[in-house]
Coordinates of C-alpha atoms in Angstrom, one line a residue:
M1 CA 8.2 12.6 32.2
T2 CA 10.2 12.7 29.1
T3 CA 9.3 15.4 26.3
T4 CA 11.4 14.6 22.9
T5 CA 11.5 17.1 19.8
S6 CA 12.9 16.9 16.5
T7 CA 12.3 17.9 12.9
T8 CA 10.4 15.7 10.5
A9 CA 8.0 13.4 11.6
A10 CA 4.5 12.1 10.8
P11 CA 0.4 12.9 11.7
T12 CA -2.8 11.6 11.0
E13 CA -4.9 8.9 10.1
A14 CA -7.4 8.7 7.4
V15 CA -10.0 11.1 6.9
A16 CA -13.4 9.8 6.8
T17 CA -17.0 10.8 7.2
A18 CA -18.7 13.7 9.5
S19 CA -19.1 17.1 9.2
T20 CA -17.3 19.2 6.8
V21 CA -14.8 22.4 6.8
A22 CA -13.8 24.2 3.6
T23 CA -12.0 28.0 3.4
A24 CA -12.0 29.6 -0.1
D25 CA -8.5 28.6 -0.8
A26 CA -8.5 24.8 0.8
P27 CA -10.7 21.7 0.3
A28 CA -13.1 20.9 2.3
L29 CA -11.8 18.6 4.8
I30 CA -13.8 15.7 7.1
R31 CA -13.5 16.4 10.6
F32 CA -15.0 14.6 13.7
R33 CA -15.7 15.9 17.1
P34 CA -12.7 15.5 19.1
T35 CA -12.4 13.6 22.6
G36 CA -12.7 16.0 25.2
L37 CA -9.2 17.4 26.3
D38 CA -10.6 17.4 30.2
T39 CA -9.9 13.4 30.1
A40 CA -6.8 13.9 28.3
P41 CA -5.0 16.9 30.0
E42 CA -1.5 15.3 29.2
V43 CA -2.1 16.7 25.8
N44 CA -2.3 20.4 26.8
A45 CA 0.3 20.0 29.1
L46 CA 2.6 18.5 26.0
L47 CA 1.9 21.7 24.3
E48 CA 2.3 24.2 27.0
R49 CA 5.9 22.3 27.9
L50 CA 6.7 22.9 24.1
G51 CA 6.2 26.4 24.3
L52 CA 3.1 26.2 22.3
G53 CA 0.3 27.1 24.7
P54 CA -2.7 25.3 25.3
F55 CA -5.3 24.3 22.5
A56 CA -8.0 27.1 22.1
P57 CA -11.2 25.6 22.1
D58 CA -12.8 27.3 19.4
G59 CA -12.3 25.1 16.2
L60 CA -10.8 22.4 17.9
T61 CA -11.4 19.4 15.8
A62 CA -10.1 16.0 15.0
F63 CA -9.6 13.1 11.9
G64 CA -10.5 9.8 11.8
G65 CA -8.6 7.0 12.9
R66 CA -8.1 4.4 15.4
N67 CA -6.0 7.1 17.7
D68 CA -7.5 9.7 19.9
N69 CA -6.0 12.8 18.0
W70 CA -6.7 16.7 18.3
A71 CA -6.4 19.7 16.0
G72 CA -6.2 23.0 15.9
T73 CA -4.8 26.1 17.0
T74 CA -3.1 27.1 20.2
T75 CA -3.2 30.3 22.2
R76 CA -0.3 31.3 20.8
G77 CA -1.5 30.9 17.3
R78 CA 0.3 27.6 16.1
Q79 CA -1.4 25.2 14.4
V80 CA -1.1 21.9 15.9
F81 CA -1.6 18.4 15.4
V82 CA -1.9 16.1 18.6
K83 CA -2.4 12.3 18.6
T84 CA -2.4 9.8 21.3
V85 CA -1.0 6.1 20.8
A86 CA -2.1 3.2 22.9
R87 CA 0.3 1.2 25.3
A88 CA 0.7 -2.5 25.0
P89 CA -0.5 -4.5 28.1
D90 CA 2.8 -4.8 29.5
G91 CA 2.7 -1.0 30.0
S92 CA 5.7 -0.7 27.3
R93 CA 5.2 1.8 24.5
P94 CA 6.7 0.3 21.3
E95 CA 4.5 2.1 19.1
I96 CA 5.8 5.9 20.5
D97 CA 9.3 4.0 20.3
R98 CA 9.0 3.3 16.6
A99 CA 8.2 6.6 15.9
L100 CA 10.6 8.7 18.1
A101 CA 13.8 6.0 16.1
F102 CA 11.9 6.9 12.9
E103 CA 12.6 10.8 13.9
A104 CA 16.0 9.9 14.7
T105 CA 17.2 8.2 11.9
A106 CA 15.0 10.9 9.3
A107 CA 16.6 13.7 11.4
R108 CA 19.6 13.6 9.0
L109 CA 17.5 13.5 5.7
P110 CA 18.7 16.8 3.3
A111 CA 16.5 19.8 2.8
G112 CA 14.6 19.3 -0.5
S113 CA 14.2 15.1 -0.1
P114 CA 12.0 13.4 -1.8
L115 CA 10.6 11.8 1.6
R116 CA 8.5 14.8 3.4
T117 CA 6.9 14.4 6.7
P118 CA 5.1 17.2 8.7
E119 CA 7.3 18.9 11.3
H120 CA 7.3 16.8 14.8
L121 CA 7.1 19.3 17.3
G122 CA 7.9 16.8 20.4
T123 CA 6.6 13.7 22.4
D124 CA 5.7 12.9 25.9
R125 CA 6.7 9.2 25.9
E126 CA 5.4 8.6 29.8
S127 CA 1.7 10.0 28.1
A128 CA 2.3 8.5 24.8
V129 CA 1.3 11.8 23.3
S130 CA 3.1 13.6 20.4
A131 CA 2.5 16.8 18.6
F132 CA 3.4 17.6 14.9
R133 CA 2.7 20.9 13.0
L134 CA -0.4 20.8 11.3
L135 CA -1.0 21.4 7.4
P136 CA -4.0 23.2 7.0
G137 CA -5.9 22.0 4.0
S138 CA -4.5 18.9 3.4
R139 CA -6.0 15.8 1.9
S140 CA -5.5 12.5 2.9
G141 CA -3.9 10.2 0.0
S142 CA -7.4 7.8 0.4
E143 CA -9.4 11.0 0.0
V144 CA -7.0 12.1 -2.8
A145 CA -7.0 8.5 -4.9
L146 CA -11.5 8.5 -4.3
D147 CA -11.6 11.3 -5.9
G148 CA -9.6 10.4 -9.0
D149 CA -6.6 12.9 -8.3
F150 CA -4.1 10.6 -7.2
D151 CA -2.6 10.6 -10.3
E152 CA 0.4 9.4 -12.0
A153 CA 2.9 12.3 -10.8
L154 CA 1.9 11.6 -7.4
C155 CA 2.5 7.9 -7.9
R156 CA 5.9 8.7 -9.3
E157 CA 6.4 10.9 -6.3
A158 CA 5.2 8.4 -3.7
G159 CA 7.8 6.2 -5.5
R160 CA 10.8 8.7 -4.4
A161 CA 9.5 9.0 -1.1
V162 CA 9.5 5.2 -0.4
A163 CA 12.9 4.8 -1.9
T164 CA 14.1 7.3 0.0
L165 CA 12.9 5.7 3.2
H166 CA 14.4 2.6 2.1
T167 CA 17.9 4.1 1.7
M168 CA 18.1 5.4 4.9
G169 CA 20.2 3.8 7.1
T170 CA 22.5 1.7 4.0
A171 CA 25.3 2.5 2.2
G172 CA 25.4 5.9 0.8
G173 CA 22.0 6.7 2.6
V174 CA 21.1 8.7 6.0
S175 CA 22.5 6.7 8.8
G176 CA 25.7 4.5 7.8
G177 CA 24.6 1.5 8.6
A178 CA 21.2 -0.4 9.3
S179 CA 22.2 -3.7 10.0
G180 CA 23.1 -3.0 13.6
G181 CA 19.5 -1.7 14.6
E182 CA 20.8 1.6 16.0
A183 CA 18.8 5.1 14.9
P184 CA 21.1 8.1 14.8
G185 CA 20.6 11.2 16.4
P186 CA 20.1 11.9 20.5
A187 CA 21.7 9.1 22.3
S188 CA 18.1 8.6 24.5
A189 CA 16.4 7.9 20.9
P190 CA 15.3 4.3 20.8
A191 CA 16.8 1.8 18.8
I192 CA 15.3 0.9 15.4
D193 CA 12.8 -2.0 16.0
T194 CA 14.3 -5.2 14.1
G195 CA 11.3 -7.5 15.1
E196 CA 9.4 -9.5 12.6
A197 CA 6.4 -7.4 11.3
P198 CA 3.1 -8.5 12.9
L199 CA 1.0 -9.2 9.7
P200 CA -0.4 -11.7 8.5
P201 CA -0.2 -13.0 11.9
M202 CA 0.9 -16.6 11.6
R203 CA -0.8 -18.6 14.1
W204 CA -3.9 -17.2 13.1
L205 CA -3.4 -19.1 9.7
R206 CA -4.5 -22.1 11.5
A207 CA -7.0 -21.0 13.7
F208 CA -8.6 -17.9 15.7
P209 CA -7.9 -17.4 19.4
W210 CA -11.5 -17.4 21.1
S211 CA -10.7 -13.7 22.2
E212 CA -10.2 -12.5 19.0
V213 CA -13.3 -14.1 17.5
Q214 CA -15.6 -12.2 20.1
D215 CA -13.9 -8.8 18.7
R216 CA -14.5 -9.5 14.7
S217 CA -17.9 -9.3 12.9
M218 CA -19.2 -12.0 11.1
A219 CA -17.8 -11.2 7.5
Q220 CA -14.4 -10.4 8.8
I221 CA -14.7 -14.3 10.5
A222 CA -15.7 -15.5 6.7
A223 CA -13.0 -13.5 5.1
W224 CA -10.2 -14.9 7.6
K225 CA -11.8 -18.7 6.4
L226 CA -11.0 -17.9 2.6
V227 CA -7.4 -17.8 3.9
Q228 CA -7.5 -20.6 6.7
D229 CA -9.5 -23.2 4.5
D230 CA -7.1 -22.4 1.2
T231 CA -4.0 -24.5 1.9
E232 CA -2.6 -23.4 -1.1
V233 CA -2.5 -19.9 -0.2
V234 CA -1.5 -21.0 4.1
A235 CA 1.3 -22.5 2.3
A236 CA 2.4 -19.3 -0.1
L237 CA 2.4 -17.2 2.9
H238 CA 4.6 -19.3 4.9
R239 CA 6.8 -19.2 1.9
L240 CA 6.6 -15.4 1.5
R241 CA 7.6 -15.0 5.3
E242 CA 10.1 -17.3 4.6
R243 CA 11.3 -15.3 1.8
E244 CA 11.3 -12.0 4.0
R245 CA 13.1 -13.3 6.6
T246 CA 16.3 -13.9 4.0
A247 CA 16.0 -11.0 1.9
P248 CA 17.7 -7.5 2.7
H249 CA 16.3 -5.5 5.2
T250 CA 15.7 -1.5 5.1
P251 CA 14.1 1.1 7.4
A252 CA 10.5 0.3 6.1
H253 CA 7.3 2.1 6.9
C254 CA 5.4 -1.6 7.3
D255 CA 2.1 0.1 7.6
L256 CA 1.7 1.7 4.1
R257 CA -1.8 2.5 3.0
F258 CA -3.3 5.5 0.9
D259 CA -4.5 7.1 4.1
Q260 CA -0.8 7.3 5.7
F261 CA -0.1 10.0 2.6
L262 CA -1.0 13.8 3.1
V263 CA -1.1 16.0 0.0
H264 CA -0.5 19.3 0.9
G265 CA 0.6 22.6 -0.9
G266 CA 1.0 20.3 -4.2
Q267 CA 3.5 17.8 -2.4
L268 CA 3.0 14.7 -0.6
F269 CA 4.1 13.8 2.7
L270 CA 4.2 10.3 4.4
C271 CA 3.1 9.7 8.0
D272 CA 2.5 7.6 10.7
W273 CA 5.6 6.0 11.9
E274 CA 4.0 3.6 14.6
E275 CA 4.9 0.7 12.5
F276 CA 8.7 1.8 11.5
R277 CA 11.2 -1.1 11.6
L278 CA 13.7 -2.4 9.8
A279 CA 12.2 -5.2 7.2
D280 CA 11.9 -6.1 3.6
P281 CA 11.3 -3.1 1.9
A282 CA 9.0 -5.2 -0.4
R283 CA 6.5 -4.5 2.2
D284 CA 6.0 -1.3 1.2
V285 CA 6.1 -1.5 -2.6
G286 CA 3.9 -4.3 -2.1
A287 CA 1.4 -2.6 0.0
F288 CA 1.4 0.0 -2.2
V289 CA 0.5 -1.7 -5.5
G290 CA -1.9 -3.5 -3.3
E291 CA -3.8 -0.2 -2.4
W292 CA -4.5 0.4 -6.4
L293 CA -5.1 -3.1 -6.7
F294 CA -8.4 -3.1 -4.1
Q295 CA -9.1 0.4 -5.9
A296 CA -9.4 -1.5 -9.1
T297 CA -11.7 -4.7 -7.6
Y298 CA -14.0 -1.8 -5.9
S299 CA -14.2 0.1 -8.8
V300 CA -16.4 -3.0 -10.5
F301 CA -18.9 -2.2 -8.6
A302 CA -19.5 1.7 -9.3
P303 CA -21.9 2.5 -11.3
T304 CA -19.4 3.6 -14.3
G305 CA -16.6 1.6 -13.4
E306 CA -14.6 4.4 -11.5
P307 CA -15.2 5.0 -7.9
T308 CA -16.0 8.8 -7.5
S309 CA -17.3 8.8 -3.9
A310 CA -17.1 6.5 -0.8
K311 CA -20.9 5.2 -1.7
D312 CA -19.8 4.4 -5.0
A313 CA -17.1 2.9 -4.1
V314 CA -18.9 0.1 -1.6
A315 CA -21.6 -0.5 -3.7
P316 CA -22.4 -4.0 -3.4
G317 CA -23.3 -5.2 -6.9
F318 CA -25.2 -8.3 -6.5
D319 CA -26.9 -8.1 -9.4
L320 CA -23.9 -7.8 -11.8
S321 CA -23.1 -11.1 -14.2
H322 CA -19.7 -12.8 -13.7
E323 CA -19.0 -11.6 -17.3
E324 CA -19.8 -8.1 -16.4
I325 CA -17.5 -8.4 -13.0
V326 CA -14.6 -9.8 -15.2
E327 CA -14.9 -7.0 -17.8
R328 CA -14.8 -4.5 -15.3
G329 CA -12.3 -5.8 -13.6
A330 CA -9.9 -5.6 -16.4
A331 CA -10.7 -2.1 -17.4
G332 CA -10.1 -0.9 -13.3
L333 CA -6.8 -2.7 -13.3
R334 CA -6.0 -1.1 -17.3
H335 CA -6.6 2.2 -15.4
H336 CA -5.1 1.5 -12.0
I337 CA -1.8 0.0 -13.6
P338 CA -0.2 3.2 -15.1
R339 CA -0.1 4.7 -11.5
I340 CA 1.9 1.6 -10.1
A341 CA 4.1 1.8 -13.3
A342 CA 4.7 5.4 -12.2
F343 CA 5.7 4.7 -8.8
W344 CA 7.9 1.7 -9.8
Q345 CA 9.4 4.2 -12.0
G346 CA 10.1 6.6 -9.0
Y347 CA 11.1 4.1 -6.9
T348 CA 14.2 2.8 -9.2
E349 CA 15.2 6.3 -10.0
C350 CA 16.2 6.6 -6.5
R351 CA 16.8 2.9 -5.2
T352 CA 18.2 0.0 -7.0
P353 CA 15.8 -3.1 -6.0
D354 CA 17.3 -6.1 -5.3
P355 CA 16.9 -8.7 -8.1
E356 CA 13.6 -10.8 -6.2
L357 CA 12.3 -7.8 -4.6
A358 CA 9.2 -7.1 -7.7
E359 CA 8.3 -10.7 -6.8
R360 CA 8.3 -10.6 -3.3
A361 CA 6.6 -7.6 -3.6
V362 CA 3.7 -8.9 -6.0
G363 CA 3.1 -11.5 -3.2
L364 CA 2.8 -9.3 -0.3
A365 CA 0.3 -7.4 -2.7
G366 CA -1.6 -10.2 -2.6
W367 CA -1.7 -10.6 1.2
H368 CA -2.3 -6.8 1.5
L369 CA -5.6 -6.9 -0.7
Y370 CA -6.9 -10.1 2.2
D371 CA -6.0 -7.7 4.7
R372 CA -7.9 -4.8 3.5
L373 CA -11.0 -7.0 3.0
I374 CA -10.8 -8.2 6.5
A375 CA -10.7 -4.5 7.9
T376 CA -13.2 -3.5 5.4
A377 CA -15.6 -6.2 6.4
Q378 CA -15.7 -5.2 10.2
A379 CA -19.1 -3.3 9.4
H380 CA -20.6 -6.1 7.8
A381 CA -22.2 -9.4 8.7
V382 CA -21.5 -11.2 5.0
L383 CA -19.2 -10.8 2.6
N384 CA -20.3 -9.4 -0.7
P385 CA -19.1 -10.1 -4.4
V386 CA -16.2 -7.3 -4.2
A387 CA -14.8 -8.6 -1.1
R388 CA -14.4 -12.1 -2.9
A389 CA -13.4 -10.6 -6.0
A390 CA -10.7 -8.9 -4.0
A391 CA -9.3 -12.3 -2.4
G392 CA -9.2 -14.0 -5.9
I393 CA -7.0 -11.2 -6.8
G394 CA -4.8 -11.8 -4.1
R395 CA -4.9 -15.6 -4.1
T396 CA -3.8 -15.5 -7.3
L397 CA -0.7 -13.3 -7.0
L398 CA 0.2 -15.5 -3.7
L399 CA 0.4 -18.7 -5.9
N400 CA 2.1 -17.2 -9.0
P401 CA 3.7 -13.7 -7.8
A402 CA 6.5 -14.0 -10.4
G403 CA 3.7 -14.6 -13.3
A404 CA 2.7 -10.9 -12.5
V405 CA 5.7 -8.7 -12.0
A406 CA 5.5 -8.1 -15.6
T407 CA 1.5 -7.2 -16.3
L408 CA 1.8 -4.8 -12.9
R409 CA 4.9 -3.1 -14.5
L410 CA 7.4 -4.0 -12.0
A411 CA 9.9 -5.0 -14.5
D412 CA 12.2 -3.1 -16.1
P413 CA 10.6 -0.3 -17.1
A414 CA 12.1 -0.4 -20.7
A415 CA 10.7 -3.9 -21.2
P416 CA 7.4 -4.8 -23.0
H417 CA 4.4 -5.5 -20.5
P418 CA 1.4 -7.4 -21.7
A419 CA -2.0 -5.7 -22.2
V420 CA -4.7 -6.4 -19.2
T421 CA -7.6 -8.2 -21.0
A422 CA -10.6 -9.7 -19.3
A423 CA -8.8 -12.9 -19.3
A424 CA -6.2 -12.0 -17.1
V425 CA -8.8 -11.1 -14.3
A426 CA -11.1 -14.3 -14.8
P427 CA -9.3 -16.4 -12.5
A428 CA -9.0 -13.6 -9.7
T429 CA -12.6 -13.7 -9.5
A430 CA -13.8 -16.9 -10.5
A431 CA -11.5 -19.2 -9.0
H432 CA -11.6 -20.2 -5.2
P433 CA -14.1 -17.8 -3.6
A434 CA -16.4 -19.4 -6.2
Q435 CA -16.4 -22.5 -3.7
P436 CA -18.5 -23.1 -1.1
H437 CA -17.2 -21.3 2.4
P438 CA -19.3 -22.5 5.5
A439 CA -18.5 -19.0 7.1
D440 CA -21.0 -17.5 4.8
A441 CA -23.5 -18.7 7.9
P442 CA -20.2 -18.7 11.0
S443 CA -21.0 -21.0 13.7
G444 CA -19.5 -21.1 16.8
S445 CA -16.2 -22.1 15.8
P446 CA -13.0 -20.0 16.3
R447 CA -12.2 -20.4 12.8

């Protein structure tokens, strides 16, 4: 059994819905009831080995997310967040190893670095459990974005953080050379993963494994069919993957979403490093751009065109005409594109991107829209118009990434940029998704 410690790291998944907790000087946080610690004795065992004392039962809570987690105060008065990650079927712990590789790489970040991560207190690799300093009163980036508070200043800060991540291990960066895939730090630190990022799963572009079909909702199967039945999109994804393989690789997050950010004390923190690896930096840039495009798409169906709550953001909108969808979509894009521009400004302030990074990032933003609509379709039986609109925008970006670089403000900040009009959105909402798709009434086919 090995316990490792570090000075930087990453906690919590998305904050979601349940009971809320608020104080006079902190915003309400949405919490869950955690898994009983009697079924996870390794949690308190790690805390005691770290000298923090076990969790005090009073006030123990959890955040949303795919991993079991606990947040609270220990018997020695330390505020701690603990999470577990799943092991691979062969018993290995690739997610823990990737996170520890990040810790070793980031340990040499200078004080005041734009890349901030909550303090990593220690990890029991054998049990796949990690402990971090809790940031009380923090808000997840997804909550901040829905509330309209992920403003241009925060986006610029996010760009600087991501660019700093991408300079780690490069000339003038943290580790002095990323090509070998070795993380600096303790000799026992895992090497940085050099394996290909798992999304999109290329073999799924042809057909679903039957074992996966059984775990998917009907809406998710329909969403996958939007990809699988579109030969142009499939070809574009293969081209994009090939461009990734030949692009300069840097340390990258590779699972960037709004809920991987935390806002605490007016500062932005980036979390959850289980997919950290050497990869095309355009993956992270494209994911951030894609998050805003997804927000813009969902704002189409909010009563005012701008989501003010989770309920508004997923309003079905079946009663909207095509013209209303196009006009609202253009308004949403006009509202969010300055935030993308602010991110890109911050990014280019800290790192000079390779000449083709912006174009690859647009293509990856297109994939991100498909990925998000597949994920959000998990609890639904059919795809609603907003999902099809997201797929349409994703398709447009994948098929012509170069044509959207200037519109999305990823070109030279000093260069003029085209205005976002209704005509620019119309192909995204009216093109391929308007064609009939058999998956709207799924059969027994794995596709």
